[in-house]
Amino acid sequence: MTVLILFAAVCCAAPVSNAISAYVALQTGLQDDEGIADGSAADIPPRMLTAYKKAVQQVGKHVPKCQGMRWPILAGIAKVESSHAVGRNIAAGGDIRPKIYGVLLNGSGAGGNTTVFPDTDGGKWDGTSGGERAVGPFQFLPSTWEGVGQDAGGDKTADPHNADDAALGAAIYLCGNGRDLTKRAQLKAAILQYNHSNEYLANVLGWIDQYTAAAKDPDLKNVSGKVRTVIAAALSQRGVPYSWGGGNASGKTYGFCCSPSGKSGANIKGFDCSGLTTYAYAKVDITLPRVAAAQAGVGQRIPASLGTGALKPGDLVFYADAPGRDATIYHVGIYLGSGQMVNAARPGTVVRLDAVNAMSGYAGGARLL
């Protein structure tokens, strides 16, 4: 159960000739390739997603009092622990090969471990009798697995290296004696039980919120006119790759090199966050400045102090390193309603739906229509 720290992400670029461009990003020390990544189910191997959904169906047999277990909860944990076993072969029966092993927890400091965990399984699950190491896509210690492991696939073996078994074990562990995971406080308690770290908690919650948003189709039945045109234009680009500096009023373009951490969009045809908003609003003949911080100066500003409840579909949504100082705005999305936005988040992702609260530093919005 590894700790990963959540950082804010700079995700909108502009040509060097633009007055804002990379200067704000460099001066504020923000990074564009850390923190929350792709939140759609598209980044989850189909066989792993099947395992998560299967575990939700089965967990009630083992923890009858558990309420609110959802696949995005399991996906949030697995994303942080193993990135959904991406790069491994996942057999039809759920076995994952090569097996996923964490660092040996011998107090050496490798991987951040400073505590010695004596061997408990003789190497049965972690492949070594020289100590303990976390195993499988949900990174269970063998000693923990012995308490929660169950056979989910019917082969009479509870194997933490099997996607179905591991997902069910994680669901059982998170449910405890019968938590109500629809309640945020109890969900947080479950995650902290998995790894007692506030950084870990923030990271996993961010992923859960994103997967939850991605699992919902936007409700646009009460949206019409130019607002609908803008939203439809943005939604039409779902799945298009993120490209640093990419996108303009005409559509996706190749970006350029380089972001503050060296990510290049030169060979990627797509959008960054402000490129996407520029494209969508061009469909209703509104010309936006090229970067997010400048876009905050267009239209009716919606102060962050009013909360996200003040947003309406079609509004621009901003995020800043220092909310209240628009010069530090690093990101923009397009609000859909119901807590969702269309988002081009960072290098390595695609345009997708996200929860509005999935990114840090909410800085209000702007209403252009």
mmCIF file of C-alpha atoms in Angstrom:
data_model
loop_
_atom_site.group_PDB
_atom_site.id
_atom_site.type_symbol
_atom_site.label_atom_id
_atom_site.label_comp_id
_atom_site.label_asym_id
_atom_site.label_seq_id
_atom_site.Cartn_x
_atom_site.Cartn_y
_atom_site.Cartn_z
ATOM 1 C CA MET A 1 0.000 0.000 0.000
ATOM 2 C CA THR A 2 2.263 2.679 -1.350
ATOM 3 C CA VAL A 3 1.971 6.381 -0.611
ATOM 4 C CA LEU A 4 1.770 8.634 -3.657
ATOM 5 C CA ILE A 5 1.555 12.387 -3.230
ATOM 6 C CA LEU A 6 -1.031 14.434 -5.083
ATOM 7 C CA PHE A 7 0.185 17.615 -6.733
ATOM 8 C CA ALA A 8 -1.585 20.341 -8.659
ATOM 9 C CA ALA A 9 -0.999 20.224 -12.388
ATOM 10 C CA VAL A 10 -0.171 22.937 -14.891
ATOM 11 C CA CYS A 11 -2.016 21.885 -18.015
ATOM 12 C CA CYS A 12 -2.447 24.820 -20.349
ATOM 13 C CA ALA A 13 0.290 26.116 -22.568
ATOM 14 C CA ALA A 14 0.703 29.015 -24.946
ATOM 15 C CA PRO A 15 3.240 30.010 -27.575
ATOM 16 C CA VAL A 16 6.321 31.722 -26.195
ATOM 17 C CA SER A 17 5.190 34.978 -27.757
ATOM 18 C CA ASN A 18 2.112 35.008 -25.551
ATOM 19 C CA ALA A 19 2.511 37.311 -22.562
ATOM 20 C CA ILE A 20 1.577 34.642 -20.009
ATOM 21 C CA SER A 21 2.868 31.352 -21.495
ATOM 22 C CA ALA A 22 5.171 29.315 -19.282
ATOM 23 C CA TYR A 23 6.301 32.200 -17.082
ATOM 24 C CA VAL A 24 3.574 31.827 -14.461
ATOM 25 C CA ALA A 25 4.053 28.075 -14.352
ATOM 26 C CA LEU A 26 7.796 28.367 -13.838
ATOM 27 C CA GLN A 27 7.522 31.122 -11.272
ATOM 28 C CA THR A 28 4.947 29.258 -9.203
ATOM 29 C CA GLY A 29 6.893 26.017 -9.345
ATOM 30 C CA LEU A 30 3.919 24.012 -10.590
ATOM 31 C CA GLN A 31 4.286 20.751 -12.473
ATOM 32 C CA ASP A 32 2.181 19.552 -15.352
ATOM 33 C CA ASP A 33 2.699 15.815 -15.178
ATOM 34 C CA GLU A 34 1.969 14.956 -11.574
ATOM 35 C CA GLY A 35 -1.219 14.443 -9.630
ATOM 36 C CA ILE A 36 -4.521 13.481 -11.093
ATOM 37 C CA ALA A 37 -4.356 11.707 -14.412
ATOM 38 C CA ASP A 38 -6.875 10.150 -16.741
ATOM 39 C CA GLY A 39 -10.094 9.630 -14.851
ATOM 40 C CA SER A 40 -12.143 7.816 -17.482
ATOM 41 C CA ALA A 41 -12.560 4.064 -17.389
ATOM 42 C CA ALA A 42 -10.496 4.051 -20.583
ATOM 43 C CA ASP A 43 -7.281 3.849 -18.541
ATOM 44 C CA ILE A 44 -8.434 0.624 -16.830
ATOM 45 C CA PRO A 45 -7.768 -2.685 -18.611
ATOM 46 C CA PRO A 46 -11.185 -4.229 -19.357
ATOM 47 C CA ARG A 47 -10.387 -7.383 -17.394
ATOM 48 C CA MET A 48 -9.519 -5.324 -14.316
ATOM 49 C CA LEU A 49 -12.711 -3.277 -14.604
ATOM 50 C CA THR A 50 -14.627 -6.548 -14.777
ATOM 51 C CA ALA A 51 -12.922 -7.656 -11.553
ATOM 52 C CA TYR A 52 -13.881 -4.441 -9.764
ATOM 53 C CA LYS A 53 -17.518 -4.723 -10.805
ATOM 54 C CA LYS A 54 -17.616 -8.414 -9.890
ATOM 55 C CA ALA A 55 -16.261 -7.658 -6.419
ATOM 56 C CA VAL A 56 -19.037 -5.118 -5.848
ATOM 57 C CA GLN A 57 -21.588 -7.813 -6.634
ATOM 58 C CA GLN A 58 -19.962 -10.364 -4.322
ATOM 59 C CA VAL A 59 -18.905 -8.347 -1.286
ATOM 60 C CA GLY A 60 -22.369 -8.457 0.289
ATOM 61 C CA LYS A 61 -22.016 -12.209 0.778
ATOM 62 C CA HIS A 62 -18.996 -11.625 3.012
ATOM 63 C CA VAL A 63 -19.885 -8.305 4.663
ATOM 64 C CA PRO A 64 -23.696 -8.140 4.627
ATOM 65 C CA LYS A 65 -23.852 -4.837 6.479
ATOM 66 C CA CYS A 66 -21.565 -3.015 4.039
ATOM 67 C CA GLN A 67 -23.272 -0.253 2.074
ATOM 68 C CA GLY A 68 -22.148 1.885 -0.831
ATOM 69 C CA MET A 69 -19.337 -0.195 -2.294
ATOM 70 C CA ARG A 70 -18.844 0.966 -5.894
ATOM 71 C CA TRP A 71 -16.342 0.029 -8.566
ATOM 72 C CA PRO A 72 -14.812 3.561 -8.625
ATOM 73 C CA ILE A 73 -13.745 3.026 -4.984
ATOM 74 C CA LEU A 74 -11.844 -0.128 -5.879
ATOM 75 C CA ALA A 75 -10.497 1.521 -9.022
ATOM 76 C CA GLY A 76 -9.187 4.470 -7.011
ATOM 77 C CA ILE A 77 -7.228 2.166 -4.706
ATOM 78 C CA ALA A 78 -5.913 -0.022 -7.527
ATOM 79 C CA LYS A 79 -4.843 2.986 -9.595
ATOM 80 C CA VAL A 80 -2.622 4.246 -6.802
ATOM 81 C CA GLU A 81 -1.357 0.815 -5.768
ATOM 82 C CA SER A 82 -0.524 -0.722 -9.153
ATOM 83 C CA SER A 83 -1.916 1.465 -11.945
ATOM 84 C CA HIS A 84 -4.470 -1.293 -12.582
ATOM 85 C CA ALA A 85 -1.706 -3.825 -13.339
ATOM 86 C CA VAL A 86 -1.117 -2.080 -16.661
ATOM 87 C CA GLY A 87 1.729 -3.764 -18.536
ATOM 88 C CA ARG A 88 0.988 -7.195 -17.082
ATOM 89 C CA ASN A 89 -0.832 -10.023 -18.797
ATOM 90 C CA ILE A 90 -4.264 -10.572 -17.246
ATOM 91 C CA ALA A 91 -5.626 -13.999 -18.129
ATOM 92 C CA ALA A 92 -9.299 -14.704 -18.742
ATOM 93 C CA GLY A 93 -9.473 -16.291 -15.299
ATOM 94 C CA GLY A 94 -7.930 -13.185 -13.690
ATOM 95 C CA ASP A 95 -4.385 -14.404 -12.997
ATOM 96 C CA ILE A 96 -1.854 -11.583 -13.386
ATOM 97 C CA ARG A 97 1.613 -12.318 -14.746
ATOM 98 C CA PRO A 98 4.296 -11.298 -14.083
ATOM 99 C CA LYS A 99 3.211 -11.088 -10.483
ATOM 100 C CA ILE A 100 3.302 -7.670 -8.828
ATOM 101 C CA TYR A 101 5.653 -7.401 -5.843
ATOM 102 C CA GLY A 102 6.382 -4.365 -3.690
ATOM 103 C CA VAL A 103 9.749 -3.636 -2.131
ATOM 104 C CA LEU A 104 11.053 -5.860 0.647
ATOM 105 C CA LEU A 105 9.927 -4.245 3.898
ATOM 106 C CA ASN A 106 13.164 -4.686 5.797
ATOM 107 C CA GLY A 107 13.639 -1.124 7.030
ATOM 108 C CA SER A 108 16.235 -0.345 4.361
ATOM 109 C CA GLY A 109 14.485 2.843 3.266
ATOM 110 C CA ALA A 110 13.854 1.547 -0.263
ATOM 111 C CA GLY A 111 10.443 2.709 -1.435
ATOM 112 C CA GLY A 112 10.078 4.787 1.723
ATOM 113 C CA ASN A 113 9.907 1.818 4.130
ATOM 114 C CA THR A 114 11.631 2.295 7.481
ATOM 115 C CA THR A 115 9.950 -0.450 9.501
ATOM 116 C CA VAL A 116 10.932 -4.123 9.465
ATOM 117 C CA PHE A 117 8.052 -6.509 8.712
ATOM 118 C CA PRO A 118 9.021 -10.113 9.551
ATOM 119 C CA ASP A 119 7.978 -12.847 7.145
ATOM 120 C CA THR A 120 4.564 -14.391 7.837
ATOM 121 C CA ASP A 121 3.908 -16.602 4.806
ATOM 122 C CA GLY A 122 7.198 -18.386 4.174
ATOM 123 C CA GLY A 123 7.252 -16.789 0.745
ATOM 124 C CA LYS A 124 3.941 -18.327 -0.341
ATOM 125 C CA TRP A 125 2.543 -15.072 -1.703
ATOM 126 C CA ASP A 126 5.472 -12.652 -1.770
ATOM 127 C CA GLY A 127 8.108 -15.030 -3.096
ATOM 128 C CA THR A 128 10.563 -14.591 -0.240
ATOM 129 C CA SER A 129 10.995 -15.879 3.290
ATOM 130 C CA GLY A 130 13.402 -13.068 4.057
ATOM 131 C CA GLY A 131 10.656 -10.653 5.090
ATOM 132 C CA GLU A 132 7.350 -9.254 3.890
ATOM 133 C CA ARG A 133 6.490 -7.390 0.735
ATOM 134 C CA ALA A 134 3.156 -6.236 -0.643
ATOM 135 C CA VAL A 135 1.672 -8.304 -3.435
ATOM 136 C CA GLY A 136 -0.800 -8.120 -6.284
ATOM 137 C CA PRO A 137 -2.726 -5.267 -7.891
ATOM 138 C CA PHE A 138 -4.055 -4.118 -4.502
ATOM 139 C CA GLN A 139 -0.675 -4.528 -2.764
ATOM 140 C CA PHE A 140 -1.742 -6.638 0.201
ATOM 141 C CA LEU A 141 0.739 -7.697 2.842
ATOM 142 C CA PRO A 142 0.543 -11.507 3.140
ATOM 143 C CA SER A 143 -0.502 -11.161 6.784
ATOM 144 C CA THR A 144 -3.431 -8.899 5.808
ATOM 145 C CA TRP A 145 -4.400 -11.149 2.920
ATOM 146 C CA GLU A 146 -4.770 -14.121 5.237
ATOM 147 C CA GLY A 147 -7.543 -12.233 7.018
ATOM 148 C CA VAL A 148 -9.508 -10.936 4.022
ATOM 149 C CA GLY A 149 -8.606 -13.134 1.060
ATOM 150 C CA GLN A 150 -11.493 -14.963 -0.608
ATOM 151 C CA ASP A 151 -11.927 -17.061 -3.723
ATOM 152 C CA ALA A 152 -13.928 -14.949 -6.151
ATOM 153 C CA GLY A 153 -13.480 -17.102 -9.246
ATOM 154 C CA GLY A 154 -14.453 -20.568 -8.034
ATOM 155 C CA ASP A 155 -11.050 -22.234 -8.293
ATOM 156 C CA LYS A 156 -10.960 -22.840 -4.519
ATOM 157 C CA THR A 157 -7.856 -20.669 -4.099
ATOM 158 C CA ALA A 158 -7.806 -17.130 -2.690
ATOM 159 C CA ASP A 159 -4.876 -15.633 -4.598
ATOM 160 C CA PRO A 160 -3.833 -11.960 -4.211
ATOM 161 C CA HIS A 161 -2.224 -12.216 -7.671
ATOM 162 C CA ASN A 162 -5.624 -12.911 -9.206
ATOM 163 C CA ALA A 163 -7.635 -9.846 -10.269
ATOM 164 C CA ASP A 164 -10.991 -11.182 -9.081
ATOM 165 C CA ASP A 165 -9.725 -12.475 -5.741
ATOM 166 C CA ALA A 166 -7.698 -9.325 -5.053
ATOM 167 C CA ALA A 167 -10.575 -6.978 -5.870
ATOM 168 C CA LEU A 168 -12.946 -8.917 -3.626
ATOM 169 C CA GLY A 169 -10.370 -8.932 -0.824
ATOM 170 C CA ALA A 170 -9.976 -5.171 -1.148
ATOM 171 C CA ALA A 171 -13.746 -4.672 -1.047
ATOM 172 C CA ILE A 172 -14.011 -6.801 2.094
ATOM 173 C CA TYR A 173 -11.136 -4.934 3.734
ATOM 174 C CA LEU A 174 -12.574 -1.512 2.905
ATOM 175 C CA CYS A 175 -16.022 -2.529 4.143
ATOM 176 C CA GLY A 176 -14.638 -3.409 7.581
ATOM 177 C CA ASN A 177 -17.385 -4.673 9.840
ATOM 178 C CA GLY A 178 -20.057 -2.949 7.773
ATOM 179 C CA ARG A 179 -19.219 0.624 6.776
ATOM 180 C CA ASP A 180 -21.581 2.889 4.874
ATOM 181 C CA LEU A 181 -19.296 4.082 2.093
ATOM 182 C CA THR A 182 -21.896 6.508 0.783
ATOM 183 C CA LYS A 183 -20.867 8.677 3.731
ATOM 184 C CA ARG A 184 -17.698 10.611 2.974
ATOM 185 C CA ALA A 185 -16.348 10.301 6.523
ATOM 186 C CA GLN A 186 -16.642 6.523 6.476
ATOM 187 C CA LEU A 187 -15.127 6.320 3.002
ATOM 188 C CA LYS A 188 -12.167 8.341 4.247
ATOM 189 C CA ALA A 189 -11.811 6.045 7.260
ATOM 190 C CA ALA A 190 -11.743 3.023 4.963
ATOM 191 C CA ILE A 191 -9.017 4.531 2.779
ATOM 192 C CA LEU A 192 -6.948 5.566 5.787
ATOM 193 C CA GLN A 193 -7.228 2.008 7.074
ATOM 194 C CA TYR A 194 -5.645 0.930 3.802
ATOM 195 C CA ASN A 195 -2.825 3.440 4.182
ATOM 196 C CA HIS A 196 -2.773 5.912 7.076
ATOM 197 C CA SER A 197 -1.500 8.909 5.130
ATOM 198 C CA ASN A 198 -3.298 12.143 4.317
ATOM 199 C CA GLU A 199 -1.418 12.360 1.017
ATOM 200 C CA TYR A 200 -2.567 8.875 0.118
ATOM 201 C CA LEU A 201 -6.119 9.737 1.130
ATOM 202 C CA ALA A 202 -6.195 12.814 -1.103
ATOM 203 C CA ASN A 203 -4.762 10.903 -4.035
ATOM 204 C CA VAL A 204 -7.192 7.997 -3.817
ATOM 205 C CA LEU A 205 -10.213 10.276 -3.252
ATOM 206 C CA GLY A 206 -9.223 12.252 -6.334
ATOM 207 C CA TRP A 207 -9.232 9.109 -8.425
ATOM 208 C CA ILE A 208 -12.514 7.884 -6.933
ATOM 209 C CA ASP A 209 -14.175 11.209 -7.722
ATOM 210 C CA GLN A 210 -12.868 11.131 -11.286
ATOM 211 C CA TYR A 211 -13.958 7.564 -11.949
ATOM 212 C CA THR A 212 -17.358 8.370 -10.448
ATOM 213 C CA ALA A 213 -17.760 11.356 -12.761
ATOM 214 C CA ALA A 214 -16.561 9.374 -15.764
ATOM 215 C CA ALA A 215 -19.111 6.650 -15.054
ATOM 216 C CA LYS A 216 -21.986 9.114 -15.465
ATOM 217 C CA ASP A 217 -23.288 10.444 -18.748
ATOM 218 C CA PRO A 218 -23.945 14.180 -18.657
ATOM 219 C CA ASP A 219 -27.571 15.234 -18.377
ATOM 220 C CA LEU A 220 -28.085 17.914 -21.000
ATOM 221 C CA LYS A 221 -31.870 17.726 -21.320
ATOM 222 C CA ASN A 222 -32.302 21.226 -19.863
ATOM 223 C CA VAL A 223 -29.420 22.781 -21.809
ATOM 224 C CA SER A 224 -30.154 24.536 -25.077
ATOM 225 C CA GLY A 225 -29.019 27.245 -27.463
ATOM 226 C CA LYS A 226 -25.432 28.436 -27.565
ATOM 227 C CA VAL A 227 -24.590 26.770 -24.246
ATOM 228 C CA ARG A 228 -25.532 23.412 -25.697
ATOM 229 C CA THR A 229 -23.447 24.131 -28.793
ATOM 230 C CA VAL A 230 -20.373 24.860 -26.647
ATOM 231 C CA ILE A 231 -20.824 21.776 -24.502
ATOM 232 C CA ALA A 232 -21.499 19.538 -27.495
ATOM 233 C CA ALA A 233 -18.323 20.784 -29.162
ATOM 234 C CA ALA A 234 -16.248 20.009 -26.081
ATOM 235 C CA LEU A 235 -17.865 16.599 -25.583
ATOM 236 C CA SER A 236 -17.211 15.708 -29.223
ATOM 237 C CA GLN A 237 -13.492 15.747 -28.450
ATOM 238 C CA ARG A 238 -13.611 13.095 -25.710
ATOM 239 C CA GLY A 239 -10.785 10.635 -26.226
ATOM 240 C CA VAL A 240 -8.581 13.127 -28.092
ATOM 241 C CA PRO A 241 -5.067 13.139 -26.577
ATOM 242 C CA TYR A 242 -3.747 15.919 -24.399
ATOM 243 C CA SER A 243 -1.069 17.937 -26.195
ATOM 244 C CA TRP A 244 0.960 20.642 -24.477
ATOM 245 C CA GLY A 245 0.142 23.819 -26.442
ATOM 246 C CA GLY A 246 -2.273 21.953 -28.696
ATOM 247 C CA GLY A 247 -5.633 23.080 -29.990
ATOM 248 C CA ASN A 248 -7.098 26.299 -31.336
ATOM 249 C CA ALA A 249 -10.388 27.692 -32.583
ATOM 250 C CA SER A 250 -10.308 25.349 -35.575
ATOM 251 C CA GLY A 251 -9.730 22.151 -33.620
ATOM 252 C CA LYS A 252 -6.924 19.914 -32.435
ATOM 253 C CA THR A 253 -3.366 20.746 -33.466
ATOM 254 C CA TYR A 254 0.145 19.579 -32.770
ATOM 255 C CA GLY A 255 1.560 21.222 -29.679
ATOM 256 C CA PHE A 256 5.130 22.190 -28.919
ATOM 257 C CA CYS A 257 8.001 21.614 -26.542
ATOM 258 C CA CYS A 258 8.073 21.889 -23.686
ATOM 259 C CA SER A 259 6.066 21.969 -20.495
ATOM 260 C CA PRO A 260 7.756 23.002 -17.232
ATOM 261 C CA SER A 261 8.719 19.380 -16.580
ATOM 262 C CA GLY A 262 9.845 18.739 -20.143
ATOM 263 C CA LYS A 263 6.772 17.106 -21.698
ATOM 264 C CA SER A 264 6.490 17.819 -25.404
ATOM 265 C CA GLY A 265 3.324 18.093 -27.447
ATOM 266 C CA ALA A 266 5.208 18.478 -30.711
ATOM 267 C CA ASN A 267 4.321 14.978 -31.920
ATOM 268 C CA ILE A 268 0.832 14.841 -30.392
ATOM 269 C CA LYS A 269 -2.214 16.217 -32.184
ATOM 270 C CA GLY A 270 -4.752 17.213 -29.577
ATOM 271 C CA PHE A 271 -5.696 19.838 -26.989
ATOM 272 C CA ASP A 272 -4.442 21.283 -23.758
ATOM 273 C CA CYS A 273 -7.038 22.687 -21.369
ATOM 274 C CA SER A 274 -7.262 26.209 -22.771
ATOM 275 C CA GLY A 275 -6.976 24.929 -26.333
ATOM 276 C CA LEU A 276 -10.125 22.894 -25.733
ATOM 277 C CA THR A 277 -12.081 25.819 -24.297
ATOM 278 C CA THR A 278 -10.911 28.062 -27.140
ATOM 279 C CA TYR A 279 -12.192 25.514 -29.661
ATOM 280 C CA ALA A 280 -15.557 24.987 -27.975
ATOM 281 C CA TYR A 281 -16.370 28.677 -27.611
ATOM 282 C CA ALA A 282 -15.294 29.427 -31.168
ATOM 283 C CA LYS A 283 -18.362 27.413 -32.209
ATOM 284 C CA VAL A 284 -20.522 30.301 -30.956
ATOM 285 C CA ASP A 285 -18.190 32.972 -32.324
ATOM 286 C CA ILE A 286 -16.568 33.820 -28.977
ATOM 287 C CA THR A 287 -12.814 34.324 -29.197
ATOM 288 C CA LEU A 288 -10.908 33.400 -26.036
ATOM 289 C CA PRO A 289 -7.343 34.267 -25.071
ATOM 290 C CA ARG A 290 -4.993 31.310 -25.430
ATOM 291 C CA VAL A 291 -4.220 30.556 -21.763
ATOM 292 C CA ALA A 292 -6.384 29.808 -18.746
ATOM 293 C CA ALA A 293 -5.264 32.763 -16.633
ATOM 294 C CA ALA A 294 -6.226 35.196 -19.390
ATOM 295 C CA GLN A 295 -9.553 33.462 -20.017
ATOM 296 C CA ALA A 296 -10.538 34.311 -16.452
ATOM 297 C CA GLY A 297 -10.792 37.925 -17.541
ATOM 298 C CA VAL A 298 -13.529 37.240 -20.086
ATOM 299 C CA GLY A 299 -17.240 37.351 -19.284
ATOM 300 C CA GLN A 300 -18.895 37.528 -15.859
ATOM 301 C CA ARG A 301 -16.479 36.337 -13.176
ATOM 302 C CA ILE A 302 -17.947 33.874 -10.643
ATOM 303 C CA PRO A 303 -16.024 34.176 -7.358
ATOM 304 C CA ALA A 304 -14.730 30.992 -5.752
ATOM 305 C CA SER A 305 -16.330 32.146 -2.495
ATOM 306 C CA LEU A 306 -19.759 31.342 -3.947
ATOM 307 C CA GLY A 307 -18.801 27.683 -4.233
ATOM 308 C CA THR A 308 -19.249 25.310 -7.152
ATOM 309 C CA GLY A 309 -23.027 25.467 -6.668
ATOM 310 C CA ALA A 310 -22.988 28.864 -8.361
ATOM 311 C CA LEU A 311 -21.781 27.347 -11.638
ATOM 312 C CA LYS A 312 -24.125 26.791 -14.578
ATOM 313 C CA PRO A 313 -23.627 24.561 -17.638
ATOM 314 C CA GLY A 314 -21.243 26.137 -20.114
ATOM 315 C CA ASP A 315 -19.337 28.168 -17.525
ATOM 316 C CA LEU A 316 -15.556 28.095 -17.567
ATOM 317 C CA VAL A 317 -14.149 26.539 -14.399
ATOM 318 C CA PHE A 318 -10.749 27.692 -13.098
ATOM 319 C CA TYR A 319 -8.106 26.275 -10.774
ATOM 320 C CA ALA A 320 -5.212 28.243 -9.322
ATOM 321 C CA ASP A 321 -2.074 27.698 -7.327
ATOM 322 C CA ALA A 322 -3.215 30.598 -5.148
ATOM 323 C CA PRO A 323 -7.011 31.020 -5.468
ATOM 324 C CA GLY A 324 -7.840 34.708 -5.418
ATOM 325 C CA ARG A 325 -4.818 35.562 -7.554
ATOM 326 C CA ASP A 326 -5.873 35.013 -11.141
ATOM 327 C CA ALA A 327 -2.300 35.264 -12.370
ATOM 328 C CA THR A 328 -1.676 31.872 -10.753
ATOM 329 C CA ILE A 329 -4.528 30.099 -12.567
ATOM 330 C CA TYR A 330 -3.137 26.913 -14.061
ATOM 331 C CA HIS A 331 -6.211 25.130 -15.417
ATOM 332 C CA VAL A 332 -9.608 25.614 -17.039
ATOM 333 C CA GLY A 333 -12.479 23.279 -17.894
ATOM 334 C CA ILE A 334 -16.069 23.602 -19.116
ATOM 335 C CA TYR A 335 -18.806 22.961 -16.572
ATOM 336 C CA LEU A 336 -21.525 20.476 -17.570
ATOM 337 C CA GLY A 337 -23.717 20.517 -14.477
ATOM 338 C CA SER A 338 -24.174 17.911 -11.739
ATOM 339 C CA GLY A 339 -20.624 18.462 -10.544
ATOM 340 C CA GLN A 340 -19.022 17.471 -13.843
ATOM 341 C CA MET A 341 -16.785 19.223 -16.341
ATOM 342 C CA VAL A 342 -15.185 18.470 -19.697
ATOM 343 C CA ASN A 343 -11.487 18.377 -19.025
ATOM 344 C CA ALA A 344 -8.141 18.139 -20.788
ATOM 345 C CA ALA A 345 -6.129 17.486 -17.670
ATOM 346 C CA ARG A 346 -2.428 16.945 -18.353
ATOM 347 C CA PRO A 347 0.148 15.185 -20.589
ATOM 348 C CA GLY A 348 -0.575 11.502 -20.971
ATOM 349 C CA THR A 349 -4.362 11.827 -20.682
ATOM 350 C CA VAL A 350 -7.269 12.361 -23.058
ATOM 351 C CA VAL A 351 -10.195 14.765 -23.070
ATOM 352 C CA ARG A 352 -12.720 13.279 -20.652
ATOM 353 C CA LEU A 353 -15.361 13.972 -18.015
ATOM 354 C CA ASP A 354 -14.121 14.779 -14.522
ATOM 355 C CA ALA A 355 -15.614 15.800 -11.222
ATOM 356 C CA VAL A 356 -15.246 19.522 -10.634
ATOM 357 C CA ASN A 357 -13.697 18.807 -7.224
ATOM 358 C CA ALA A 358 -11.165 16.370 -8.663
ATOM 359 C CA MET A 359 -8.556 19.094 -9.097
ATOM 360 C CA SER A 360 -7.091 21.326 -6.440
ATOM 361 C CA GLY A 361 -7.291 25.081 -6.045
ATOM 362 C CA TYR A 362 -10.828 25.834 -7.217
ATOM 363 C CA ALA A 363 -10.741 29.467 -8.316
ATOM 364 C CA GLY A 364 -14.292 30.131 -9.443
ATOM 365 C CA GLY A 365 -15.599 30.430 -12.947
ATOM 366 C CA ALA A 366 -16.596 32.747 -15.763
ATOM 367 C CA ARG A 367 -19.947 32.968 -17.548
ATOM 368 C CA LEU A 368 -19.727 33.927 -21.194
ATOM 369 C CA LEU A 369 -23.286 33.122 -22.297
#
